[in-house]
PDB file of C-alpha atoms in Angstrom:
ATOM      1  CA  MET A 211      66.064  92.044  46.541  1.00 87.00           C
ATOM      2  CA  TRP A 212      69.213  93.660  45.154  1.00 92.00           C
ATOM      3  CA  LEU A 213      70.229  95.080  41.849  1.00 90.00           C
ATOM      4  CA  ALA A 214      74.008  95.295  41.243  1.00 87.00           C
ATOM      5  CA  LYS A 215      74.740  98.747  39.932  1.00 81.00           C
ATOM      6  CA  ASN A 216      78.548  98.269  39.838  1.00 79.00           C
ATOM      7  CA  LYS A 217      81.031  96.123  41.687  1.00 75.00           C
ATOM      8  CA  ASP A 218      80.809  98.296  44.816  1.00 77.00           C
ATOM      9  CA  GLU A 219      77.156  99.245  44.792  1.00 81.00           C
ATOM     10  CA  ARG A 220      73.926  97.344  45.054  1.00 92.00           C
ATOM     11  CA  GLU A 221      70.498  98.932  45.073  1.00 95.00           C
ATOM     12  CA  PHE A 222      67.409  97.611  46.982  1.00 97.00           C
ATOM     13  CA  THR A 223      64.734  96.618  44.532  1.00 96.00           C
ATOM     14  CA  GLY A 224      61.883  97.230  46.990  1.00 97.00           C
ATOM     15  CA  GLY A 225      61.911 101.008  46.551  1.00 97.00           C
ATOM     16  CA  LYS A 226      61.320 103.222  49.601  1.00 96.00           C
ATOM     17  CA  THR A 227      58.202 101.637  51.060  1.00 95.00           C
ATOM     18  CA  ASP A 228      58.832  97.880  51.247  1.00 97.00           C
ATOM     19  CA  TRP A 229      58.882  98.119  55.068  1.00 97.00           C
ATOM     20  CA  GLU A 230      58.633  94.418  55.617  1.00 97.00           C
ATOM     21  CA  ALA A 231      61.512  93.360  53.382  1.00 97.00           C
ATOM     22  CA  ALA A 232      63.721  96.214  54.607  1.00 98.00           C
ATOM     23  CA  ALA A 233      63.174  95.069  58.199  1.00 98.00           C
ATOM     24  CA  ARG A 234      63.668  91.433  57.401  1.00 98.00           C
ATOM     25  CA  ILE A 235      66.968  92.052  55.629  1.00 97.00           C
ATOM     26  CA  ALA A 236      68.270  94.269  58.371  1.00 98.00           C
ATOM     27  CA  GLU A 237      67.349  91.713  61.048  1.00 98.00           C
ATOM     28  CA  GLN A 238      69.643  89.194  59.223  1.00 97.00           C
ATOM     29  CA  CYS A 239      72.438  91.697  58.541  1.00 96.00           C
ATOM     30  CA  SER A 240      75.489  91.763  60.816  1.00 95.00           C
ATOM     31  CA  GLY A 241      76.424  95.218  59.585  1.00 95.00           C
ATOM     32  CA  PHE A 242      73.223  97.033  60.587  1.00 97.00           C
ATOM     33  CA  GLU A 243      74.018 100.254  62.407  1.00 96.00           C
ATOM     34  CA  PRO A 244      71.211 102.652  63.289  1.00 96.00           C
ATOM     35  CA  ASP A 245      71.481 106.017  61.605  1.00 95.00           C
ATOM     36  CA  ASP A 246      70.921 109.231  63.496  1.00 94.00           C
ATOM     37  CA  GLU A 247      67.312 109.342  64.713  1.00 93.00           C
ATOM     38  CA  ASP A 248      66.499 112.354  62.443  1.00 93.00           C
ATOM     39  CA  GLU A 249      67.378 110.274  59.379  1.00 94.00           C
ATOM     40  CA  GLN A 250      65.264 107.252  60.221  1.00 95.00           C
ATOM     41  CA  THR A 251      62.186 106.719  58.082  1.00 95.00           C
ATOM     42  CA  ALA A 252      60.868 103.301  59.130  1.00 96.00           C
ATOM     43  CA  ASP A 253      58.771 102.579  62.225  1.00 95.00           C
ATOM     44  CA  GLU A 254      60.667  99.279  62.711  1.00 96.00           C
ATOM     45  CA  ALA A 255      63.768 100.118  64.723  1.00 96.00           C
ATOM     46  CA  VAL A 256      65.907  97.559  62.777  1.00 98.00           C
ATOM     47  CA  SER A 257      65.358  98.245  59.118  1.00 98.00           C
ATOM     48  CA  CYS A 258      67.621  98.956  56.133  1.00 98.00           C
ATOM     49  CA  TYR A 259      65.665 102.263  55.876  1.00 97.00           C
ATOM     50  CA  ASN A 260      67.095 103.244  59.234  1.00 97.00           C
ATOM     51  CA  CYS A 261      70.650 102.039  58.679  1.00 97.00           C
ATOM     52  CA  ARG A 262      73.654 104.295  58.630  1.00 95.00           C
ATOM     53  CA  TYR A 263      74.983 102.378  55.593  1.00 95.00           C
ATOM     54  CA  ARG A 264      71.995 103.032  53.302  1.00 96.00           C
ATOM     55  CA  ARG A 265      72.389 105.758  50.762  1.00 95.00           C
ATOM     56  CA  TRP A 266      69.112 107.045  49.392  1.00 96.00           C
ATOM     57  CA  THR A 267      68.798 107.060  45.619  1.00 95.00           C
ATOM     58  CA  VAL A 268      66.049 108.443  43.398  1.00 95.00           C
ATOM     59  CA  LYS A 269      63.833 105.314  43.591  1.00 94.00           C
ATOM     60  CA  SER A 270      65.259 103.394  46.519  1.00 97.00           C
ATOM     61  CA  PHE A 271      68.590 103.114  48.436  1.00 97.00           C
ATOM     62  CA  SER A 272      72.027 101.593  47.938  1.00 96.00           C
ATOM     63  CA  CYS A 273      73.696  99.534  50.592  1.00 95.00           C
ATOM     64  CA  LEU A 274      77.168 100.822  51.278  1.00 90.00           C
ATOM     65  CA  LEU A 275      78.322  97.774  53.245  1.00 89.00           C
ATOM     66  CA  PRO A 276      80.794  95.543  51.419  1.00 77.00           C
ATOM     67  CA  THR A 277      79.096  92.504  49.985  1.00 71.00           C
TER      68      THR A 277
ATOM     69  CA  MET B 118      67.895 140.916  64.817  1.00 88.00           C
ATOM     70  CA  THR B 119      67.002 137.552  63.398  1.00 95.00           C
ATOM     71  CA  ILE B 120      69.840 135.383  62.154  1.00 98.00           C
ATOM     72  CA  TYR B 121      69.419 132.213  60.171  1.00 98.00           C
ATOM     73  CA  ILE B 122      72.318 129.681  60.487  1.00 98.00           C
ATOM     74  CA  ALA B 123      72.580 126.544  58.313  1.00 98.00           C
ATOM     75  CA  ILE B 124      75.169 123.880  57.926  1.00 98.00           C
ATOM     76  CA  ASP B 125      75.516 120.894  55.559  1.00 97.00           C
ATOM     77  CA  ASP B 126      77.753 117.983  54.870  1.00 96.00           C
ATOM     78  CA  THR B 127      79.636 117.672  58.155  1.00 95.00           C
ATOM     79  CA  ASP B 128      79.400 113.911  58.404  1.00 93.00           C
ATOM     80  CA  SER B 129      80.803 110.828  56.623  1.00 91.00           C
ATOM     81  CA  VAL B 130      79.350 107.395  56.250  1.00 89.00           C
ATOM     82  CA  ASP B 131      81.012 106.220  59.444  1.00 88.00           C
ATOM     83  CA  ILE B 132      81.175 109.339  61.648  1.00 91.00           C
ATOM     84  CA  GLY B 133      78.933 112.181  62.735  1.00 91.00           C
ATOM     85  CA  ALA B 134      75.491 113.533  61.856  1.00 93.00           C
ATOM     86  CA  THR B 135      74.749 117.035  60.628  1.00 94.00           C
ATOM     87  CA  GLY B 136      71.754 117.324  62.931  1.00 94.00           C
ATOM     88  CA  GLN B 137      73.945 116.594  65.984  1.00 95.00           C
ATOM     89  CA  SER B 138      76.501 119.145  64.748  1.00 97.00           C
ATOM     90  CA  ALA B 139      73.755 121.774  64.442  1.00 97.00           C
ATOM     91  CA  ASN B 140      72.650 121.135  67.988  1.00 97.00           C
ATOM     92  CA  ALA B 141      76.204 121.266  69.271  1.00 97.00           C
ATOM     93  CA  LEU B 142      76.620 124.677  67.578  1.00 98.00           C
ATOM     94  CA  ARG B 143      73.356 125.941  69.135  1.00 98.00           C
ATOM     95  CA  LYS B 144      74.701 124.986  72.562  1.00 98.00           C
ATOM     96  CA  ILE B 145      77.998 126.859  71.966  1.00 98.00           C
ATOM     97  CA  ILE B 146      76.009 129.949  70.908  1.00 98.00           C
ATOM     98  CA  LYS B 147      73.978 129.724  74.152  1.00 97.00           C
ATOM     99  CA  ASP B 148      76.974 129.124  76.291  1.00 97.00           C
ATOM    100  CA  LYS B 149      78.666 132.241  74.841  1.00 97.00           C
ATOM    101  CA  GLY B 150      75.699 134.297  76.022  1.00 96.00           C
ATOM    102  CA  TRP B 151      74.516 135.069  72.464  1.00 97.00           C
ATOM    103  CA  GLY B 152      71.002 133.877  73.059  1.00 95.00           C
ATOM    104  CA  GLU B 153      68.806 130.817  72.884  1.00 95.00           C
ATOM    105  CA  CYS B 154      68.422 129.426  69.358  1.00 97.00           C
ATOM    106  CA  GLN B 155      65.136 128.055  68.012  1.00 97.00           C
ATOM    107  CA  PRO B 156      65.054 124.352  67.302  1.00 97.00           C
ATOM    108  CA  VAL B 157      66.801 122.877  64.329  1.00 98.00           C
ATOM    109  CA  THR B 158      64.909 121.945  61.129  1.00 98.00           C
ATOM    110  CA  ARG B 159      66.016 119.308  58.637  1.00 98.00           C
ATOM    111  CA  HIS B 160      65.500 120.083  54.910  1.00 98.00           C
ATOM    112  CA  GLN B 161      65.479 117.402  52.271  1.00 97.00           C
ATOM    113  CA  LEU B 162      67.311 118.278  49.037  1.00 98.00           C
ATOM    114  CA  LEU B 163      67.397 116.563  45.709  1.00 97.00           C
ATOM    115  CA  LEU B 164      68.457 112.943  45.417  1.00 97.00           C
ATOM    116  CA  HIS B 165      70.330 112.450  42.152  1.00 95.00           C
ATOM    117  CA  PRO B 166      73.207 110.182  40.982  1.00 91.00           C
ATOM    118  CA  ASP B 167      75.217 113.227  39.947  1.00 94.00           C
ATOM    119  CA  ILE B 168      75.118 114.800  43.417  1.00 95.00           C
ATOM    120  CA  PRO B 169      77.853 113.478  45.705  1.00 91.00           C
ATOM    121  CA  TYR B 170      75.953 113.547  49.041  1.00 92.00           C
ATOM    122  CA  THR B 171      76.883 111.246  51.859  1.00 88.00           C
ATOM    123  CA  SER B 172      73.640 109.297  52.356  1.00 91.00           C
ATOM    124  CA  HIS B 173      70.540 111.506  52.432  1.00 92.00           C
ATOM    125  CA  ASN B 174      71.401 115.034  51.094  1.00 95.00           C
ATOM    126  CA  SER B 175      69.688 116.969  53.890  1.00 95.00           C
ATOM    127  CA  SER B 176      70.742 120.192  55.522  1.00 97.00           C
ATOM    128  CA  MET B 177      70.040 121.696  58.961  1.00 98.00           C
ATOM    129  CA  CYS B 178      69.017 125.155  59.880  1.00 98.00           C
ATOM    130  CA  PHE B 179      68.227 127.064  63.065  1.00 98.00           C
ATOM    131  CA  VAL B 180      67.368 130.656  63.965  1.00 98.00           C
ATOM    132  CA  LEU B 181      68.820 132.996  66.543  1.00 98.00           C
ATOM    133  CA  GLU B 182      66.538 135.923  67.495  1.00 95.00           C
ATOM    134  CA  HIS B 183      67.009 139.100  69.534  1.00 92.00           C
ATOM    135  CA  SER B 184      70.722 138.431  69.905  1.00 92.00           C
ATOM    136  CA  PRO B 185      73.343 140.979  70.880  1.00 91.00           C
ATOM    137  CA  VAL B 186      76.020 138.984  68.934  1.00 95.00           C
ATOM    138  CA  ASP B 187      78.359 140.629  66.453  1.00 97.00           C
ATOM    139  CA  VAL B 188      77.641 138.617  63.318  1.00 97.00           C
ATOM    140  CA  GLN B 189      81.283 138.398  62.337  1.00 98.00           C
ATOM    141  CA  ASP B 190      81.991 136.823  65.790  1.00 98.00           C
ATOM    142  CA  LEU B 191      79.185 134.341  65.112  1.00 98.00           C
ATOM    143  CA  ILE B 192      80.554 133.411  61.705  1.00 98.00           C
ATOM    144  CA  ARG B 193      84.106 132.979  63.087  1.00 98.00           C
ATOM    145  CA  CYS B 194      82.790 130.748  65.914  1.00 98.00           C
ATOM    146  CA  ALA B 195      80.688 128.620  63.523  1.00 98.00           C
ATOM    147  CA  ALA B 196      83.535 128.270  61.054  1.00 98.00           C
ATOM    148  CA  GLU B 197      85.955 127.185  63.705  1.00 98.00           C
ATOM    149  CA  PHE B 198      83.367 124.729  65.012  1.00 98.00           C
ATOM    150  CA  LEU B 199      82.947 123.136  61.553  1.00 97.00           C
ATOM    151  CA  GLU B 200      86.666 122.910  60.910  1.00 97.00           C
ATOM    152  CA  ASN B 201      87.354 121.332  64.279  1.00 97.00           C
ATOM    153  CA  THR B 202      84.421 118.868  64.426  1.00 96.00           C
ATOM    154  CA  SER B 203      83.431 117.804  60.898  1.00 96.00           C
ATOM    155  CA  ALA B 204      84.180 114.245  59.882  1.00 96.00           C
ATOM    156  CA  PRO B 205      87.276 113.538  57.822  1.00 95.00           C
ATOM    157  CA  GLY B 206      86.314 113.442  54.163  1.00 94.00           C
ATOM    158  CA  SER B 207      83.279 115.617  54.648  1.00 96.00           C
ATOM    159  CA  ASP B 208      82.647 118.829  52.688  1.00 96.00           C
ATOM    160  CA  PRO B 209      81.164 121.210  55.203  1.00 97.00           C
ATOM    161  CA  GLY B 210      79.436 124.526  54.260  1.00 98.00           C
ATOM    162  CA  LEU B 211      78.143 127.334  56.425  1.00 98.00           C
ATOM    163  CA  CYS B 212      75.490 129.927  55.727  1.00 98.00           C
ATOM    164  CA  VAL B 213      74.642 132.846  57.991  1.00 98.00           C
ATOM    165  CA  ALA B 214      71.954 135.294  57.031  1.00 98.00           C
ATOM    166  CA  VAL B 215      70.696 138.347  58.909  1.00 97.00           C
ATOM    167  CA  SER B 216      67.074 138.627  57.932  1.00 96.00           C
ATOM    168  CA  THR B 217      66.996 142.421  57.742  1.00 96.00           C
ATOM    169  CA  GLN B 218      70.051 142.459  55.462  1.00 97.00           C
ATOM    170  CA  ILE B 219      68.788 140.008  52.828  1.00 98.00           C
ATOM    171  CA  LYS B 220      68.495 142.014  49.702  1.00 98.00           C
ATOM    172  CA  ASP B 221      66.258 139.620  47.674  1.00 98.00           C
ATOM    173  CA  VAL B 222      64.271 137.130  49.770  1.00 98.00           C
ATOM    174  CA  GLU B 223      62.407 135.871  46.663  1.00 98.00           C
ATOM    175  CA  ARG B 224      65.609 134.987  44.895  1.00 98.00           C
ATOM    176  CA  LEU B 225      66.925 133.236  47.993  1.00 98.00           C
ATOM    177  CA  ILE B 226      63.789 131.187  48.349  1.00 98.00           C
ATOM    178  CA  ALA B 227      63.792 130.336  44.676  1.00 98.00           C
ATOM    179  CA  PHE B 228      67.296 128.961  45.128  1.00 98.00           C
ATOM    180  CA  GLY B 229      66.113 126.762  48.023  1.00 98.00           C
ATOM    181  CA  ILE B 230      63.208 125.372  46.101  1.00 98.00           C
ATOM    182  CA  LYS B 231      65.412 124.738  43.044  1.00 98.00           C
ATOM    183  CA  ALA B 232      67.863 122.751  45.190  1.00 98.00           C
ATOM    184  CA  LYS B 233      65.017 120.347  45.965  1.00 98.00           C
ATOM    185  CA  LYS B 234      64.277 119.793  42.322  1.00 98.00           C
ATOM    186  CA  GLU B 235      67.400 120.353  40.231  1.00 97.00           C
ATOM    187  CA  ILE B 236      71.143 120.061  40.424  1.00 97.00           C
ATOM    188  CA  VAL B 237      72.638 123.404  41.372  1.00 97.00           C
ATOM    189  CA  SER B 238      76.300 124.344  41.305  1.00 97.00           C
ATOM    190  CA  LYS B 239      78.586 125.911  43.890  1.00 98.00           C
ATOM    191  CA  GLN B 240      78.962 128.886  41.579  1.00 98.00           C
ATOM    192  CA  GLU B 241      75.223 129.424  41.522  1.00 98.00           C
ATOM    193  CA  ALA B 242      75.122 129.209  45.330  1.00 98.00           C
ATOM    194  CA  TYR B 243      77.881 131.816  45.733  1.00 98.00           C
ATOM    195  CA  GLN B 244      76.267 134.119  43.167  1.00 98.00           C
ATOM    196  CA  THR B 245      72.951 133.920  44.936  1.00 98.00           C
ATOM    197  CA  ALA B 246      74.478 134.482  48.369  1.00 98.00           C
ATOM    198  CA  GLU B 247      76.530 137.492  47.211  1.00 98.00           C
ATOM    199  CA  TYR B 248      73.515 138.976  45.406  1.00 98.00           C
ATOM    200  CA  CYS B 249      71.389 138.529  48.517  1.00 98.00           C
ATOM    201  CA  GLY B 250      73.995 139.746  51.019  1.00 98.00           C
ATOM    202  CA  ILE B 251      74.406 136.458  52.778  1.00 98.00           C
ATOM    203  CA  HIS B 252      77.514 134.877  54.245  1.00 98.00           C
ATOM    204  CA  LEU B 253      78.429 131.584  52.653  1.00 98.00           C
ATOM    205  CA  SER B 254      81.630 129.731  53.308  1.00 98.00           C
ATOM    206  CA  GLU B 255      83.238 126.236  52.861  1.00 98.00           C
ATOM    207  CA  HIS B 256      85.215 124.580  55.605  1.00 98.00           C
ATOM    208  CA  GLY B 257      86.937 121.517  54.269  1.00 96.00           C
ATOM    209  CA  GLY B 258      86.918 119.012  51.460  1.00 96.00           C
ATOM    210  CA  THR B 259      85.209 120.096  48.268  1.00 97.00           C
ATOM    211  CA  GLY B 260      83.067 122.646  50.210  1.00 96.00           C
ATOM    212  CA  LEU B 261      79.974 121.405  48.338  1.00 97.00           C
ATOM    213  CA  GLY B 262      78.064 121.695  51.607  1.00 97.00           C
ATOM    214  CA  ILE B 263      77.585 125.355  50.818  1.00 98.00           C
ATOM    215  CA  ILE B 264      74.815 124.431  48.475  1.00 98.00           C
ATOM    216  CA  GLY B 265      72.747 122.655  51.100  1.00 98.00           C
ATOM    217  CA  ALA B 266      73.600 125.338  53.680  1.00 98.00           C
ATOM    218  CA  LEU B 267      72.240 128.160  51.563  1.00 98.00           C
ATOM    219  CA  ALA B 268      69.220 126.034  50.567  1.00 98.00           C
ATOM    220  CA  GLY B 269      68.694 125.299  54.294  1.00 98.00           C
ATOM    221  CA  VAL B 270      68.300 128.947  55.146  1.00 98.00           C
ATOM    222  CA  ALA B 271      66.118 129.515  52.144  1.00 98.00           C
ATOM    223  CA  LEU B 272      63.744 126.603  52.958  1.00 98.00           C
ATOM    224  CA  ARG B 273      63.579 127.489  56.585  1.00 98.00           C
ATOM    225  CA  MET B 274      62.520 131.003  55.581  1.00 98.00           C
ATOM    226  CA  THR B 275      59.641 129.634  53.556  1.00 98.00           C
ATOM    227  CA  GLY B 276      58.101 128.404  56.771  1.00 98.00           C
ATOM    228  CA  ASN B 277      56.841 125.417  54.828  1.00 98.00           C
ATOM    229  CA  ASP B 278      59.582 122.847  54.628  1.00 98.00           C
ATOM    230  CA  GLY B 279      61.195 120.093  56.672  1.00 97.00           C
ATOM    231  CA  ARG B 280      60.960 118.281  59.969  1.00 97.00           C
ATOM    232  CA  PHE B 281      62.125 119.480  63.301  1.00 97.00           C
ATOM    233  CA  GLN B 282      65.100 117.704  64.675  1.00 95.00           C
ATOM    234  CA  GLY B 283      64.648 115.260  67.558  1.00 93.00           C
ATOM    235  CA  LYS B 284      61.541 113.710  68.989  1.00 93.00           C
ATOM    236  CA  MET B 285      59.312 115.038  71.710  1.00 93.00           C
ATOM    237  CA  GLN B 286      58.170 113.360  74.851  1.00 89.00           C
ATOM    238  CA  LEU B 287      54.477 113.879  75.557  1.00 91.00           C
ATOM    239  CA  LYS B 288      53.028 110.861  77.311  1.00 93.00           C
ATOM    240  CA  GLU B 289      53.414 107.102  77.172  1.00 95.00           C
ATOM    241  CA  SER B 290      52.639 105.537  73.877  1.00 95.00           C
ATOM    242  CA  GLY B 291      48.885 104.686  73.624  1.00 96.00           C
ATOM    243  CA  GLU B 292      47.747 107.321  76.104  1.00 97.00           C
ATOM    244  CA  PRO B 293      45.164 109.920  75.203  1.00 97.00           C
ATOM    245  CA  MET B 294      45.951 113.665  75.360  1.00 97.00           C
ATOM    246  CA  ALA B 295      43.914 116.823  74.670  1.00 98.00           C
ATOM    247  CA  ILE B 296      45.166 119.188  72.034  1.00 98.00           C
ATOM    248  CA  GLY B 297      44.950 122.066  74.558  1.00 97.00           C
ATOM    249  CA  GLU B 298      47.245 120.180  76.891  1.00 97.00           C
ATOM    250  CA  VAL B 299      49.714 119.418  74.014  1.00 97.00           C
ATOM    251  CA  ILE B 300      49.935 123.119  73.079  1.00 97.00           C
ATOM    252  CA  GLU B 301      50.178 124.365  76.627  1.00 96.00           C
ATOM    253  CA  ASN B 302      53.006 122.049  77.659  1.00 94.00           C
ATOM    254  CA  THR B 303      55.203 121.835  74.555  1.00 95.00           C
ATOM    255  CA  GLU B 304      56.743 123.938  71.729  1.00 94.00           C
ATOM    256  CA  ILE B 305      54.075 122.654  69.385  1.00 97.00           C
ATOM    257  CA  ASP B 306      52.034 125.515  67.950  1.00 97.00           C
ATOM    258  CA  GLU B 307      49.306 123.563  66.312  1.00 98.00           C
ATOM    259  CA  VAL B 308      47.951 119.986  65.757  1.00 98.00           C
ATOM    260  CA  GLN B 309      46.791 119.273  62.201  1.00 98.00           C
ATOM    261  CA  SER B 310      45.579 116.221  60.355  1.00 98.00           C
ATOM    262  CA  ILE B 311      47.613 115.098  57.379  1.00 96.00           C
ATOM    263  CA  GLU B 312      44.695 116.270  55.239  1.00 96.00           C
ATOM    264  CA  GLY B 313      45.128 119.756  56.564  1.00 96.00           C
ATOM    265  CA  GLN B 314      42.349 120.003  59.199  1.00 97.00           C
ATOM    266  CA  THR B 315      43.381 122.021  62.335  1.00 98.00           C
ATOM    267  CA  LEU B 316      42.275 120.245  65.477  1.00 98.00           C
ATOM    268  CA  ARG B 317      40.485 122.080  68.335  1.00 97.00           C
ATOM    269  CA  PRO B 318      41.808 122.337  71.895  1.00 97.00           C
ATOM    270  CA  ASP B 319      39.265 119.844  73.222  1.00 97.00           C
ATOM    271  CA  ASP B 320      40.030 117.225  70.552  1.00 98.00           C
ATOM    272  CA  ILE B 321      41.803 114.171  71.808  1.00 98.00           C
ATOM    273  CA  ILE B 322      44.743 112.437  70.218  1.00 98.00           C
ATOM    274  CA  ILE B 323      46.349 109.056  70.959  1.00 98.00           C
ATOM    275  CA  ILE B 324      50.150 109.387  71.561  1.00 97.00           C
ATOM    276  CA  GLY B 325      52.401 107.220  69.454  1.00 96.00           C
ATOM    277  CA  ASP B 326      55.878 105.795  69.976  1.00 93.00           C
ATOM    278  CA  LYS B 327      57.792 108.675  68.442  1.00 92.00           C
ATOM    279  CA  ILE B 328      56.595 112.293  68.299  1.00 95.00           C
ATOM    280  CA  LYS B 329      58.031 114.264  65.435  1.00 96.00           C
ATOM    281  CA  THR B 330      56.948 117.759  64.282  1.00 98.00           C
ATOM    282  CA  VAL B 331      57.132 119.593  60.914  1.00 98.00           C
ATOM    283  CA  LEU B 332      57.458 123.198  59.805  1.00 98.00           C
ATOM    284  CA  LEU B 333      54.231 124.292  58.122  1.00 98.00           C
ATOM    285  CA  ASP B 334      52.763 127.777  57.693  1.00 98.00           C
ATOM    286  CA  GLY B 335      55.660 129.109  59.806  1.00 97.00           C
ATOM    287  CA  LYS B 336      54.559 126.978  62.808  1.00 98.00           C
ATOM    288  CA  ARG B 337      55.770 123.904  64.521  1.00 98.00           C
ATOM    289  CA  LYS B 338      53.000 121.460  63.834  1.00 98.00           C
ATOM    290  CA  LEU B 339      52.217 117.973  65.089  1.00 98.00           C
ATOM    291  CA  LEU B 340      50.577 115.935  62.387  1.00 98.00           C
ATOM    292  CA  VAL B 341      47.959 113.292  63.132  1.00 98.00           C
ATOM    293  CA  TYR B 342      45.935 110.776  61.185  1.00 98.00           C
ATOM    294  CA  ARG B 343      42.483 109.169  61.653  1.00 97.00           C
ATOM    295  CA  LYS B 344      42.239 105.461  62.507  1.00 96.00           C
ATOM    296  CA  ASN B 345      39.467 103.544  64.199  1.00 95.00           C
ATOM    297  CA  ASN B 346      37.484 106.694  64.899  1.00 96.00           C
ATOM    298  CA  ALA B 347      40.362 108.349  66.788  1.00 97.00           C
ATOM    299  CA  TRP B 348      43.247 110.764  66.019  1.00 98.00           C
ATOM    300  CA  HIS B 349      46.758 109.248  66.216  1.00 98.00           C
ATOM    301  CA  THR B 350      50.154 110.978  66.051  1.00 98.00           C
ATOM    302  CA  CYS B 351      51.846 110.371  62.719  1.00 97.00           C
ATOM    303  CA  THR B 352      54.592 107.744  62.503  1.00 96.00           C
ATOM    304  CA  ASN B 353      57.918 107.923  60.573  1.00 94.00           C
ATOM    305  CA  LYS B 354      56.222 106.399  57.549  1.00 93.00           C
ATOM    306  CA  HIS B 355      53.572 109.181  57.407  1.00 94.00           C
ATOM    307  CA  LEU B 356      56.298 111.823  57.691  1.00 94.00           C
ATOM    308  CA  GLN B 357      58.517 110.464  54.940  1.00 90.00           C
ATOM    309  CA  ALA B 358      57.436 113.244  52.561  1.00 90.00           C
ATOM    310  CA  TYR B 359      58.629 115.898  55.014  1.00 92.00           C
TER     311      TYR B 359
END
């Protein structure tokens, strides 16, 4: 589900609307931290789309947590 | 006197949230006796690899009306607040605009719309602010937050951009509520379907888990969608475009 952009950055390949995968990945991630409520876009509370460490990109988001 | 106040880039990946900073500033303004500010709106700007935003490139704006405040005192207060509270490594910017003193509203709004579609420079932001007679200042780091701050004021002035900060409490999730009751008991001005149909006071909606409102036609609107022959309040997913 990830595309390595450089050694410090990986982009989610599911785009901005793969709600199921974003929730599944976040459920298994020990680094998930909910972002401010105003910045959350998923209805699932635990989702990469709602994580403080996701950085939105043009097509998707990058995970800022160290791999 | 109507004053638009916008801030941007006060947070870092680990610390803070610009929406929370805007709300804290609203409280300070109220506590100083300068008046009650209108709710904060969040405005999404361009996402582009060449823009060094923290994680979402959004700015926050609110409005102070009928205030006795000396604008220079307000600017000093907001500047001090940003310098004292912004996250280390952030690039905070402040914009303060008195509506009656804006010399070219069209140019200002054009700047805001451009910042949603194209990369704009600090220089362009300063030139626009100076031409329009608007205060714009940086308060740490690269100061790139001035671009979002100016765009935040511009987009709020359009009356057609962004989501209101925070979520509203109406009733328990799953409960029905008449539109008339919603309007009477909340700051919501109108309830509208995502297709643009305005609901009547006797229409019934089903309340969802999280109630968010948007700025449309200069009003605070609650958006709803049709499912199983009933109106439901929109979820985060429906509001992604706002």
